[in-house]
Short mmCIF file of C-alpha atoms in Angstrom, two decimals:
data_model
loop_
_atom_site.label_atom_id
_atom_site.label_comp_id
_atom_site.label_asym_id
_atom_site.label_seq_id
_atom_site.Cartn_x
_atom_site.Cartn_y
_atom_site.Cartn_z
CA MET K 81 -7.85 11.01 -0.27
CA PHE K 82 -7.34 14.59 -0.16
CA ALA K 83 -6.61 17.14 2.64
CA HIS K 84 -9.05 19.59 2.38
CA PRO K 85 -12.72 20.12 0.90
CA ASP K 86 -11.94 21.80 -3.02
CA ASP K 87 -8.79 19.62 -3.23
CA GLU K 88 -10.80 16.75 -4.70
CA SER K 89 -12.54 19.14 -7.48
CA LEU K 90 -9.11 21.12 -8.27
CA LEU K 91 -6.96 18.26 -8.56
CA ALA K 92 -9.00 15.31 -9.64
CA GLY K 93 -12.14 16.90 -10.48
CA GLY K 94 -12.21 15.97 -13.94
CA VAL K 95 -11.08 12.46 -13.73
CA LEU K 96 -13.93 11.89 -11.16
CA ALA K 97 -16.40 13.20 -13.46
CA GLN K 98 -15.03 11.16 -16.24
CA HIS K 99 -15.28 7.92 -14.14
CA HIS K 100 -18.74 8.56 -13.29
CA ALA K 101 -20.05 9.52 -16.66
CA ALA K 102 -18.53 5.98 -17.45
CA GLY K 103 -20.66 4.46 -14.89
CA ALA K 104 -18.06 3.93 -12.27
CA ARG K 105 -18.23 4.06 -8.65
CA THR K 106 -16.22 7.06 -7.12
CA ALA K 107 -15.79 8.24 -3.52
CA VAL K 108 -13.93 11.04 -2.08
CA VAL K 109 -12.23 10.70 1.78
CA THR K 110 -11.36 14.19 2.98
CA ALA K 111 -8.86 14.53 5.83
CA THR K 112 -9.71 17.91 7.42
CA TRP K 113 -12.70 19.96 8.21
CA THR K 114 -15.40 18.28 10.23
CA ALA K 115 -19.11 17.72 9.80
CA ASP K 116 -20.19 20.82 11.83
CA SER K 117 -17.83 23.12 10.00
CA HIS K 118 -19.21 25.44 7.26
CA ARG K 119 -17.13 23.84 4.44
CA ALA K 120 -18.85 20.29 4.96
CA PRO K 121 -22.21 21.37 2.93
CA GLU K 122 -20.12 22.71 0.22
CA LEU K 123 -17.99 19.60 -0.15
CA ALA K 124 -21.41 17.77 -0.16
CA ASP K 125 -22.83 20.04 -2.85
CA ALA K 126 -19.25 19.44 -4.98
CA LEU K 127 -19.22 15.71 -4.51
CA GLY K 128 -22.87 15.45 -5.93
CA VAL K 129 -21.73 17.22 -9.02
CA LEU K 130 -19.07 14.99 -9.54
CA GLY K 131 -21.04 11.96 -8.87
CA ALA K 132 -18.72 10.88 -6.05
CA GLY K 133 -21.40 10.09 -3.14
CA ALA K 134 -21.43 11.65 0.27
CA PRO K 135 -18.56 13.25 2.16
CA ARG K 136 -16.25 10.78 3.91
CA LEU K 137 -14.61 12.78 6.62
CA LEU K 138 -11.55 11.78 8.66
CA GLY K 139 -12.50 14.40 11.28
CA TYR K 140 -9.48 16.48 11.57
CA ALA K 141 -8.85 20.01 11.74
CA ASP K 142 -6.87 22.07 9.15
CA ALA K 143 -3.15 23.21 10.26
CA ARG K 144 -3.92 26.74 9.45
CA ASN K 145 -7.83 27.57 10.27
CA PRO K 146 -9.19 26.82 13.83
CA ALA K 147 -12.71 27.34 11.97
CA SER K 148 -12.07 23.91 10.39
CA ALA K 149 -13.27 22.30 13.46
CA PRO K 150 -15.66 24.24 15.64
CA ARG K 151 -15.07 21.95 18.75
CA SER K 152 -12.00 22.84 20.39
CA GLU K 153 -11.02 19.40 21.31
CA VAL K 154 -10.46 18.17 17.66
CA VAL K 155 -6.97 17.61 16.65
CA ARG K 156 -5.19 19.14 13.73
CA LEU K 157 -4.27 16.52 11.03
CA VAL K 158 -0.45 17.62 11.21
CA ASP K 159 -0.53 16.57 15.11
CA ALA K 160 -2.79 13.33 15.01
CA PRO K 161 -1.16 10.20 15.80
CA LEU K 162 -0.04 8.73 12.47
CA ASP K 163 -1.10 5.26 13.10
CA GLU K 164 -4.63 6.84 14.18
CA ALA K 165 -5.10 8.61 10.85
CA VAL K 166 -3.61 5.42 8.81
CA GLY K 167 -6.34 3.43 10.34
CA ARG K 168 -9.24 5.75 9.62
CA LEU K 169 -8.24 5.89 6.09
CA VAL K 170 -7.97 1.98 6.08
CA ALA K 171 -11.35 1.67 7.34
CA HIS K 172 -12.77 3.77 4.35
CA ILE K 173 -10.52 1.63 1.94
CA ARG K 174 -11.81 -1.71 3.00
CA GLU K 175 -15.40 -0.56 3.03
CA PHE K 176 -15.36 0.98 -0.43
CA ARG K 177 -12.78 -1.54 -1.90
CA PRO K 178 -11.33 0.64 -4.40
CA ASP K 179 -9.24 -0.56 -7.17
CA ILE K 180 -7.62 2.87 -7.87
CA VAL K 181 -6.74 5.30 -4.99
CA VAL K 182 -5.57 9.16 -5.87
CA GLY K 183 -3.85 11.37 -3.41
CA HIS K 184 -1.48 14.25 -3.12
CA ASP K 185 2.16 14.11 -4.13
CA ALA K 186 4.83 14.36 -1.72
CA LEU K 187 5.72 17.92 -2.13
CA GLY K 188 2.02 18.89 -0.83
CA GLN K 189 1.08 20.09 -4.37
CA ALA K 190 2.56 23.19 -5.95
CA THR K 191 2.20 25.31 -2.76
CA GLY K 192 3.36 22.70 -0.20
CA HIS K 193 0.71 22.87 2.20
CA LEU K 194 1.46 20.85 5.39
CA ASP K 195 -1.87 19.12 5.36
CA HIS K 196 -1.14 17.94 1.69
CA ARG K 197 2.19 16.52 2.66
CA ARG K 198 0.57 14.54 5.67
CA ALA K 199 -2.09 13.44 3.62
CA HIS K 200 0.21 12.07 1.22
CA GLN K 201 1.92 10.06 3.90
CA ILE K 202 -1.09 8.86 5.34
CA THR K 203 -2.35 7.76 2.14
CA LEU K 204 0.82 5.80 1.04
CA LEU K 205 0.90 3.88 4.39
CA ALA K 206 -3.08 3.09 4.39
CA VAL K 207 -3.00 1.72 0.88
CA GLU K 208 -0.47 -0.78 1.67
CA ALA K 209 -1.90 -1.52 5.13
CA ALA K 210 -5.38 -1.97 3.80
CA GLY K 211 -4.28 -5.36 2.38
CA LEU K 212 -2.65 -6.73 5.12
CA PRO K 213 -5.02 -8.69 7.50
CA HIS K 214 -2.67 -8.29 10.66
CA LEU K 215 -3.01 -4.50 10.29
CA TYR K 216 -6.05 -2.53 11.87
CA PRO K 217 -8.04 -5.93 11.91
CA GLU K 218 -11.05 -3.76 13.56
CA ALA K 219 -11.09 -1.68 10.14
CA GLY K 220 -12.94 -4.66 8.14
CA GLU K 221 -11.74 -7.28 5.79
CA PRO K 222 -8.28 -6.53 3.92
CA TRP K 223 -8.51 -4.97 0.52
CA GLN K 224 -5.54 -4.42 -1.43
CA PRO K 225 -6.04 -1.43 -4.34
CA ALA K 226 -4.26 -2.01 -7.50
CA ALA K 227 -2.88 1.40 -8.20
CA LEU K 228 -2.16 4.52 -6.07
CA TYR K 229 -1.83 7.73 -8.00
CA ALA K 230 -0.56 11.16 -6.85
CA ALA K 231 -2.00 14.27 -8.37
CA THR K 232 0.79 16.49 -9.27
CA HIS K 233 2.29 19.46 -11.06
CA SER K 234 5.28 19.10 -13.19
CA ARG K 235 7.75 21.81 -14.13
CA SER K 236 6.50 22.12 -17.84
CA GLY K 237 2.64 21.38 -17.01
CA LEU K 238 2.26 24.16 -14.68
CA GLY K 239 1.34 26.58 -17.38
CA ARG K 240 -0.92 29.32 -16.55
CA LEU K 241 -1.28 28.10 -13.10
CA GLY K 242 2.39 29.21 -12.14
CA PRO K 243 1.59 33.13 -12.92
CA LEU K 244 -1.85 32.85 -11.23
CA LEU K 245 -0.38 31.43 -8.06
CA ARG K 246 2.74 34.01 -7.81
CA SER K 247 0.45 36.96 -8.49
CA VAL K 248 -0.74 36.34 -4.65
CA GLY K 249 2.81 35.34 -3.44
CA LYS K 250 2.34 31.60 -3.34
CA THR K 251 4.94 29.18 -3.22
CA LEU K 252 5.54 27.09 -6.40
CA LEU K 253 6.82 23.51 -6.00
CA THR K 254 6.68 21.32 -8.92
CA VAL K 255 7.88 17.68 -9.75
CA PRO K 256 10.39 17.05 -12.73
CA ASP K 257 8.71 16.15 -15.68
CA ALA K 258 9.99 12.59 -15.62
CA TYR K 259 7.96 12.11 -12.30
CA VAL K 260 4.59 12.42 -14.34
CA THR K 261 3.52 8.99 -15.71
CA THR K 262 -0.20 10.17 -16.66
CA THR K 263 -1.67 13.13 -18.16
CA VAL K 264 -5.32 13.48 -18.70
CA ASP K 265 -7.04 15.86 -20.94
CA VAL K 266 -10.53 16.54 -19.13
CA SER K 267 -11.50 19.23 -21.28
CA PRO K 268 -14.83 17.35 -21.85
CA TRP K 269 -15.64 17.27 -18.15
CA ALA K 270 -14.07 21.01 -17.53
CA ALA K 271 -17.74 22.67 -17.23
CA THR K 272 -18.60 19.93 -14.44
CA LYS K 273 -15.20 20.35 -12.94
CA TRP K 274 -15.74 24.02 -12.80
CA ALA K 275 -19.02 23.56 -11.34
CA ALA K 276 -17.65 21.48 -8.50
CA ILE K 277 -15.18 23.98 -7.95
CA SER K 278 -17.69 26.72 -7.79
CA CYS K 279 -19.53 24.73 -4.90
CA HIS K 280 -16.94 25.46 -2.60
CA ARG K 281 -18.43 29.17 -2.16
CA SER K 282 -16.35 30.07 0.97
CA GLU K 283 -13.05 29.62 -1.12
CA VAL K 284 -14.59 31.39 -4.33
CA ALA K 285 -15.47 34.39 -2.15
CA ARG K 286 -11.73 34.86 -0.81
CA PRO K 287 -8.93 36.67 -2.95
CA ARG K 288 -5.92 34.10 -2.56
CA PRO K 289 -7.36 30.66 -2.58
CA LEU K 290 -7.17 29.00 -5.94
CA PRO K 291 -11.00 28.88 -6.56
CA GLY K 292 -11.30 32.67 -6.10
CA LEU K 293 -8.29 33.02 -8.22
CA LEU K 294 -9.91 31.05 -10.88
CA ALA K 295 -13.46 32.62 -10.57
CA ARG K 296 -11.66 36.20 -11.51
CA LEU K 297 -10.26 34.97 -14.95
CA PRO K 298 -12.28 35.06 -18.34
CA GLU K 299 -13.69 31.36 -18.78
CA PRO K 300 -11.20 30.44 -21.71
CA GLU K 301 -8.43 31.14 -19.34
CA ARG K 302 -9.96 29.47 -16.69
CA THR K 303 -10.75 26.33 -18.61
CA GLU K 304 -7.29 25.85 -20.00
CA ILE K 305 -5.84 25.92 -16.54
CA ILE K 306 -8.15 23.20 -15.38
CA ALA K 307 -8.66 21.06 -18.52
CA THR K 308 -5.31 18.93 -17.68
CA GLU K 309 -4.68 16.87 -14.59
CA GLN K 310 -1.19 15.19 -14.10
CA PHE K 311 -0.65 12.24 -11.80
CA THR K 312 2.32 10.23 -10.71
CA ARG K 313 1.62 6.27 -10.26
CA ILE K 314 3.09 4.76 -7.57
CA PRO K 315 4.07 1.19 -7.79
CA LEU K 316 1.96 -1.44 -5.53
CA VAL K 317 1.51 -5.09 -5.18
CA PRO K 318 -0.98 -6.08 -8.19
CA ALA K 319 -4.38 -6.84 -6.84
CA PRO K 320 -7.77 -8.15 -8.36
CA GLY K 321 -10.84 -6.24 -8.50
CA ASP K 322 -12.89 -3.74 -10.82
CA PRO K 323 -10.49 -1.56 -12.38
CA HIS K 324 -13.38 1.00 -12.76
CA ASN K 325 -13.57 1.83 -8.82
CA LEU K 326 -11.90 5.10 -7.98
CA VAL K 327 -11.43 6.62 -4.65
CA ALA K 328 -9.92 9.97 -4.19
#
């Protein structure tokens, strides 16, 4: 589960493409930007490239962008009642029944976005709650994922991404190298990952968001940046299930 459209492609697009190529089921839950916003069709296109099905939207607004929810009554993710947001994600977990869940790290990725941090909190609670029958009984039959991974950036693994983000004045928040439990070389799926990132056309057209920064780089340099994905595994109670099922 990720906070915004494009997070799924930037942070786990290679892993999602890899799983899809191996015949696994994948799905993506996105916390902000509503179905009537201009980024919803872009997200649908990106998920189509990654083989991750139709968008699954929690329906909240972006903390920094009113255009994320054209209807003024929509609550920002950071202002939503925690119990409500967790319940919405639990419903998706129980419906899809993934064995692996991927989300943001506790720092909110390298830039520390408020929505990323809130999404991390919601994902932690929802993955635990989904397996407990007394919590959110209206959300479906209990299902306990076997593994939870947080997409992250280590100090040594930031590489060329660090100078790229600094060039537009963005904050850099990285985890110690020891926090990274899994580093995935996704270079065989880098072209697919970039195609998915490119689907987020409104972000590619802007100068400061990462899709736009990447689009202005020479292809070899861009590929080097997107060809590695890092994750921290967060221990959970073991659960049975298909190890190839993945939800992000």
